Amino acid sequence: MFQKINVLEESKIFTVAALSGLVLAMSLNLFLIPANVFASGFTGLAQILAVFFPLSTGILLFILNIPVAAIGWYKVGKKFTLYSFVNVAFTTLFLEIIPVQSFSNDIILNSVFGGVIGGIGAGVVLKWGASSAGVDILALLAAKKSDRPLGVYFFAMNAFIVMASGLMFGMEKALYTLLTLYVASRIIDTIHTRHVKLTAMIVTSKADELQEAFHKKVTRGVTRLPARGGYSREDKEMLMIVITRYELYLLKQVVEEVDPQAFTNIVQTTGVFGMFRKDH
């Protein structure tokens, strides 16, 4: 059975993924690459490899993401992976089109503005239910398998990038790379959310339908609690579900589709004990 496709919604996400690719490419070719400052994740890894191989950063970024996209398609989620790869494809395209040139010789300005613009590109695509692929997909997959915090995996990759920057260009460049990573992360936190895990509490009169939709689309366990309206005195249920920030957009879509009248409260989750993932 084929699922109904909202063409307008899908077009919006595709457009956001494409524009995000443009913004990410601008942060690289106009600020970071000319200054030999590295971005985070697979983008930074592609910059490192471009020093050793006769291929551009964009092509290497695309190649690195092919096996990750294949894994993510089956293990993380088709829609999330598809639009994440669309973002990578457009980032690669614009990296090849936009010439590498610098507006300033000041490495601090390049580091900060590269981080700000890159953070905007990554944050916007996250807000619309996708990512810039690479480490995001691998971290999601690893977290589903081990229940460790996603931040552990991001820290490990970015630590490698900072160390590689220091070995290749000196510790000063490593510090500027660290500055870029910090600025980008703060911008992403501002646009999307700074919390890697979130708890959604949804008060609804359609608990069965919502639970089934969450089971199919969000793949997280749900806790159901009795609830009663203080004003209406109507008996309802509250569904509590812990999600990653990558699933926030999808959860919002599911709630709006199944029960637009539901009341949803999203709060930060500082720690999770026990089984976070739902085994298939």
Coordinates of N, CA, C and O in Angstrom, one line a residue, residues 14-118:
F14 N 12.6 19.6 0.3 CA 13.6 19.5 -0.8 C 14.3 20.9 -1.0 O 15.5 21.0 -1.2
T15 N 13.5 22.0 -1.1 CA 14.0 23.3 -1.3 C 14.9 23.7 -0.1 O 16.0 24.3 -0.3
V16 N 14.5 23.4 1.1 CA 15.3 23.8 2.3 C 16.6 23.0 2.2 O 17.7 23.6 2.5
A17 N 16.6 21.7 1.9 CA 17.8 20.9 1.8 C 18.8 21.5 0.7 O 20.0 21.6 0.9
A18 N 18.2 22.0 -0.4 CA 19.0 22.5 -1.5 C 19.6 23.9 -1.0 O 20.8 24.1 -1.2
L19 N 18.8 24.7 -0.5 CA 19.3 26.0 0.0 C 20.4 25.9 1.1 O 21.3 26.7 1.1
S20 N 20.1 24.9 2.0 CA 21.1 24.7 3.0 C 22.4 24.2 2.4 O 23.5 24.7 2.9
G21 N 22.4 23.5 1.3 CA 23.6 23.1 0.7 C 24.4 24.3 0.1 O 25.6 24.3 0.2
L22 N 23.6 25.2 -0.4 CA 24.2 26.5 -0.9 C 24.9 27.2 0.2 O 26.1 27.7 0.1
V23 N 24.3 27.4 1.4 CA 24.8 28.1 2.5 C 26.1 27.4 3.0 O 27.1 28.0 3.3
L24 N 26.0 26.1 3.1 CA 27.2 25.3 3.6 C 28.3 25.5 2.7 O 29.5 25.6 3.1
A25 N 28.1 25.4 1.4 CA 29.2 25.6 0.4 C 29.8 27.0 0.5 O 31.0 27.1 0.4
M26 N 29.0 28.0 0.7 CA 29.5 29.4 0.9 C 30.4 29.5 2.1 O 31.4 30.1 2.1
S27 N 30.0 28.8 3.2 CA 30.8 28.9 4.4 C 32.2 28.3 4.2 O 33.2 28.7 4.7
L28 N 32.2 27.2 3.4 CA 33.5 26.6 3.1 C 34.3 27.3 2.1 O 35.5 27.6 2.4
N29 N 33.8 27.6 0.9 CA 34.6 28.2 -0.2 C 35.0 29.6 0.0 O 35.9 30.1 -0.5
L30 N 34.2 30.3 0.8 CA 34.4 31.8 1.0 C 35.1 32.1 2.4 O 35.6 33.2 2.5
F31 N 35.1 31.1 3.3 CA 35.7 31.5 4.6 C 36.7 30.4 5.1 O 37.8 30.7 5.4
L32 N 36.2 29.1 5.2 CA 37.0 28.1 5.9 C 38.1 27.6 5.1 O 39.3 27.5 5.5
I33 N 37.9 27.2 3.8 CA 38.9 26.5 3.0 C 40.0 27.5 2.7 O 41.2 27.1 2.8
P34 N 39.8 28.8 2.4 CA 40.9 29.7 2.1 C 41.8 29.9 3.4 O 43.0 30.2 3.2
A35 N 41.2 29.8 4.6 CA 41.9 30.0 5.8 C 42.5 28.7 6.4 O 43.2 28.8 7.4
N36 N 42.3 27.6 5.7 CA 42.8 26.3 6.2 C 42.2 26.0 7.6 O 42.9 25.4 8.5
V37 N 41.0 26.3 7.7 CA 40.2 26.0 9.0 C 39.2 25.0 8.6 O 38.5 25.1 7.6
F38 N 39.0 24.0 9.5 CA 38.1 22.8 9.1 C 36.8 23.0 9.8 O 36.6 23.5 10.9
A39 N 35.8 22.4 9.0 CA 34.4 22.4 9.5 C 34.3 21.1 10.4 O 35.2 20.3 10.5
S40 N 33.1 20.8 10.8 CA 32.8 19.6 11.7 C 32.4 18.4 10.8 O 32.1 18.6 9.6
G41 N 32.4 17.3 11.4 CA 31.9 16.1 10.7 C 32.6 15.7 9.5 O 33.8 15.9 9.3
F42 N 31.8 15.1 8.5 CA 32.3 14.6 7.3 C 32.9 15.7 6.4 O 33.7 15.5 5.6
T43 N 32.3 16.9 6.6 CA 32.8 18.0 5.8 C 34.3 18.3 6.2 O 35.1 18.5 5.3
G44 N 34.6 18.4 7.5 CA 35.9 18.6 7.9 C 36.8 17.4 7.5 O 38.0 17.6 7.1
L45 N 36.3 16.2 7.5 CA 37.1 15.0 7.1 C 37.4 15.1 5.6 O 38.5 14.8 5.2
A46 N 36.4 15.6 4.8 CA 36.6 15.8 3.4 C 37.7 16.9 3.1 O 38.5 16.7 2.2
Q47 N 37.7 17.9 3.9 CA 38.8 19.0 3.8 C 40.1 18.4 4.1 O 41.1 18.7 3.4
I48 N 40.2 17.5 5.1 CA 41.5 16.9 5.4 C 42.0 16.0 4.3 O 43.1 16.1 3.8
L49 N 41.1 15.2 3.7 CA 41.4 14.2 2.7 C 41.8 15.0 1.4 O 42.7 14.5 0.6
A50 N 41.2 16.2 1.2 CA 41.5 17.0 0.0 C 43.0 17.4 -0.1 O 43.5 17.7 -1.1
V51 N 43.6 17.5 1.1 CA 45.0 17.9 1.2 C 45.9 16.8 0.6 O 46.9 17.0 0.0
F52 N 45.4 15.5 0.7 CA 46.3 14.4 0.4 C 45.9 13.7 -1.0 O 46.7 13.0 -1.6
F53 N 44.6 14.0 -1.4 CA 44.2 13.4 -2.7 C 43.9 14.4 -3.7 O 43.4 15.5 -3.4
P54 N 44.0 14.1 -5.0 CA 43.8 15.1 -6.1 C 42.3 15.2 -6.4 O 41.9 15.2 -7.6
L55 N 41.5 15.3 -5.4 CA 40.0 15.5 -5.5 C 39.6 16.7 -4.7 O 40.2 17.0 -3.7
S56 N 38.6 17.4 -5.1 CA 38.1 18.6 -4.4 C 37.3 18.1 -3.1 O 36.9 17.0 -3.0
T57 N 37.2 19.1 -2.2 CA 36.4 18.8 -1.0 C 35.0 18.3 -1.3 O 34.5 17.4 -0.6
G58 N 34.4 19.0 -2.3 CA 33.0 18.6 -2.6 C 32.9 17.2 -3.1 O 32.0 16.4 -2.6
I59 N 33.7 16.7 -4.0 CA 33.7 15.4 -4.5 C 33.9 14.4 -3.4 O 33.3 13.3 -3.3
L60 N 34.9 14.7 -2.5 CA 35.3 13.8 -1.4 C 34.1 13.7 -0.4 O 33.8 12.6 0.1
L61 N 33.4 14.8 -0.2 CA 32.3 14.8 0.7 C 31.2 13.9 0.2 O 30.6 13.1 0.9
F62 N 31.0 14.0 -1.1 CA 29.9 13.2 -1.8 C 30.3 11.7 -1.7 O 29.4 10.9 -1.3
I63 N 31.5 11.4 -2.0 CA 32.0 10.0 -1.9 C 31.8 9.4 -0.5 O 31.4 8.3 -0.3
L64 N 32.3 10.2 0.5 CA 32.2 9.7 1.9 C 30.8 9.4 2.3 O 30.5 8.5 3.1
N65 N 29.8 10.1 1.8 CA 28.4 10.0 2.2 C 27.7 8.9 1.5 O 26.6 8.5 1.9
I66 N 28.2 8.3 0.4 CA 27.5 7.3 -0.3 C 27.2 6.1 0.6 O 26.1 5.6 0.7
P67 N 28.3 5.5 1.2 CA 28.0 4.3 2.0 C 27.2 4.6 3.2 O 26.4 3.8 3.7
V68 N 27.4 5.8 3.8 CA 26.6 6.2 4.9 C 25.1 6.3 4.6 O 24.2 5.9 5.4
A69 N 24.8 6.9 3.4 CA 23.4 7.0 3.0 C 22.8 5.6 2.8 O 21.6 5.4 3.1
A70 N 23.6 4.7 2.2 CA 23.1 3.3 2.0 C 22.7 2.7 3.3 O 21.7 2.0 3.5
I71 N 23.6 2.9 4.3 CA 23.3 2.3 5.7 C 22.1 3.0 6.3 O 21.2 2.4 6.8
G72 N 22.1 4.3 6.2 CA 21.0 5.1 6.8 C 19.6 4.8 6.2 O 18.6 4.8 6.9
W73 N 19.6 4.5 4.9 CA 18.3 4.2 4.2 C 17.6 3.1 4.9 O 16.4 3.1 5.0
Y74 N 18.4 2.0 5.3 CA 17.8 0.8 5.9 C 17.7 0.9 7.4 O 16.8 0.2 8.0
K75 N 18.6 1.6 8.1 CA 18.7 1.5 9.5 C 18.2 2.7 10.3 O 17.9 2.6 11.4
V76 N 18.2 3.9 9.6 CA 17.8 5.1 10.4 C 16.5 5.6 9.9 O 15.6 5.9 10.8
G77 N 16.2 5.7 8.6 CA 14.9 6.2 8.2 C 15.1 6.7 6.7 O 16.0 7.4 6.4
K78 N 14.2 6.3 5.9 CA 14.3 6.6 4.4 C 14.2 8.1 4.2 O 15.0 8.7 3.4
K79 N 13.2 8.7 4.7 CA 12.9 10.1 4.5 C 14.1 11.0 5.0 O 14.6 11.9 4.3
F80 N 14.5 10.7 6.2 CA 15.6 11.5 6.8 C 16.8 11.3 6.0 O 17.5 12.3 5.7
T81 N 17.1 10.1 5.6 CA 18.4 9.8 4.8 C 18.3 10.4 3.5 O 19.3 11.0 3.0
L82 N 17.1 10.4 2.8 CA 16.9 10.9 1.5 C 17.2 12.4 1.4 O 18.1 12.9 0.6
Y83 N 16.6 13.1 2.3 CA 16.8 14.6 2.3 C 18.2 15.0 2.8 O 18.7 16.1 2.4
S84 N 18.7 14.2 3.7 CA 20.1 14.5 4.1 C 21.1 14.3 2.9 O 22.0 15.1 2.8
F85 N 20.8 13.3 2.1 CA 21.7 13.1 1.0 C 21.5 14.1 -0.1 O 22.4 14.5 -0.8
V86 N 20.2 14.6 -0.2 CA 19.9 15.7 -1.1 C 20.7 16.9 -0.7 O 21.3 17.6 -1.5
N87 N 20.8 17.2 0.6 CA 21.6 18.3 1.1 C 23.1 18.1 0.7 O 23.7 19.1 0.3
V88 N 23.6 16.9 0.9 CA 25.0 16.6 0.5 C 25.2 16.8 -1.0 O 26.2 17.4 -1.4
A89 N 24.3 16.4 -1.8 CA 24.4 16.5 -3.2 C 24.5 18.0 -3.6 O 25.3 18.4 -4.5
F90 N 23.6 18.8 -3.1 CA 23.6 20.2 -3.4 C 24.9 20.9 -2.8 O 25.4 21.9 -3.4
T91 N 25.3 20.5 -1.6 CA 26.5 21.1 -1.1 C 27.7 20.8 -2.0 O 28.5 21.7 -2.3
T92 N 27.8 19.6 -2.5 CA 28.8 19.2 -3.5 C 28.7 20.0 -4.7 O 29.7 20.5 -5.2
L93 N 27.5 20.2 -5.3 CA 27.3 20.9 -6.5 C 27.8 22.4 -6.3 O 28.5 22.9 -7.2
F94 N 27.4 23.0 -5.2 CA 27.7 24.4 -5.0 C 29.2 24.6 -4.7 O 29.8 25.6 -5.0
L95 N 29.8 23.6 -4.0 CA 31.2 23.6 -3.8 C 32.0 23.6 -5.1 O 33.1 24.2 -5.2
E96 N 31.5 23.0 -6.1 CA 32.2 22.9 -7.4 C 31.9 24.2 -8.2 O 32.7 24.6 -9.0
I97 N 30.8 24.8 -8.0 CA 30.4 26.0 -8.7 C 31.0 27.3 -8.1 O 31.6 28.2 -8.9
I98 N 30.9 27.5 -6.8 CA 31.4 28.7 -6.1 C 32.9 28.6 -6.1 O 33.5 27.7 -5.6
P99 N 33.6 29.7 -6.6 CA 35.1 29.7 -6.5 C 35.6 29.9 -5.1 O 34.9 30.5 -4.3
V100 N 36.7 29.3 -4.8 CA 37.3 29.4 -3.5 C 38.1 30.7 -3.5 O 39.0 31.0 -4.2
Q101 N 37.5 31.6 -2.7 CA 38.1 33.0 -2.5 C 37.8 33.5 -1.1 O 36.8 33.1 -0.5
S102 N 38.6 34.4 -0.7 CA 38.5 34.9 0.7 C 38.1 36.4 0.7 O 38.7 37.1 -0.1
F103 N 37.2 36.8 1.6 CA 36.9 38.2 1.7 C 37.9 38.9 2.6 O 37.9 40.1 2.6
S104 N 38.6 38.1 3.5 CA 39.4 38.8 4.4 C 40.6 37.8 4.7 O 40.5 36.6 4.6
N105 N 41.7 38.4 5.1 CA 42.9 37.7 5.4 C 43.0 37.4 6.9 O 43.9 36.7 7.4
D106 N 42.0 38.0 7.7 CA 41.9 37.8 9.1 C 41.4 36.4 9.4 O 40.2 36.1 9.1
I107 N 42.2 35.5 10.0 CA 41.7 34.2 10.2 C 40.6 34.1 11.3 O 39.8 33.2 11.2
I108 N 40.6 35.0 12.2 CA 39.5 35.0 13.2 C 38.2 35.3 12.5 O 37.1 34.6 12.8
L109 N 38.1 36.3 11.6 CA 36.9 36.6 10.9 C 36.5 35.4 10.1 O 35.3 35.1 10.0
N110 N 37.4 34.8 9.4 CA 37.1 33.6 8.6 C 36.5 32.5 9.4 O 35.5 31.8 9.1
S111 N 37.1 32.2 10.6 CA 36.7 31.2 11.5 C 35.3 31.4 12.0 O 34.4 30.5 12.0
V112 N 35.1 32.7 12.5 CA 33.8 33.0 13.1 C 32.7 33.0 12.0 O 31.6 32.4 12.2
F113 N 32.9 33.7 10.9 CA 31.8 33.8 9.9 C 31.6 32.5 9.2 O 30.5 32.1 8.8
G114 N 32.7 31.7 9.0 CA 32.5 30.4 8.5 C 31.7 29.5 9.4 O 30.8 28.7 9.0
G115 N 31.9 29.6 10.7 CA 31.1 28.9 11.7 C 29.7 29.3 11.7 O 28.7 28.5 11.8
V116 N 29.4 30.7 11.7 CA 28.1 31.2 11.7 C 27.3 30.8 10.5 O 26.2 30.2 10.6
I117 N 27.9 30.9 9.3 CA 27.1 30.6 8.1 C 26.9 29.1 8.0 O 25.9 28.6 7.6
G118 N 28.0 28.3 8.3 CA 27.8 26.9 8.3 C 26.8 26.4 9.3 O 26.0 25.5 9.1

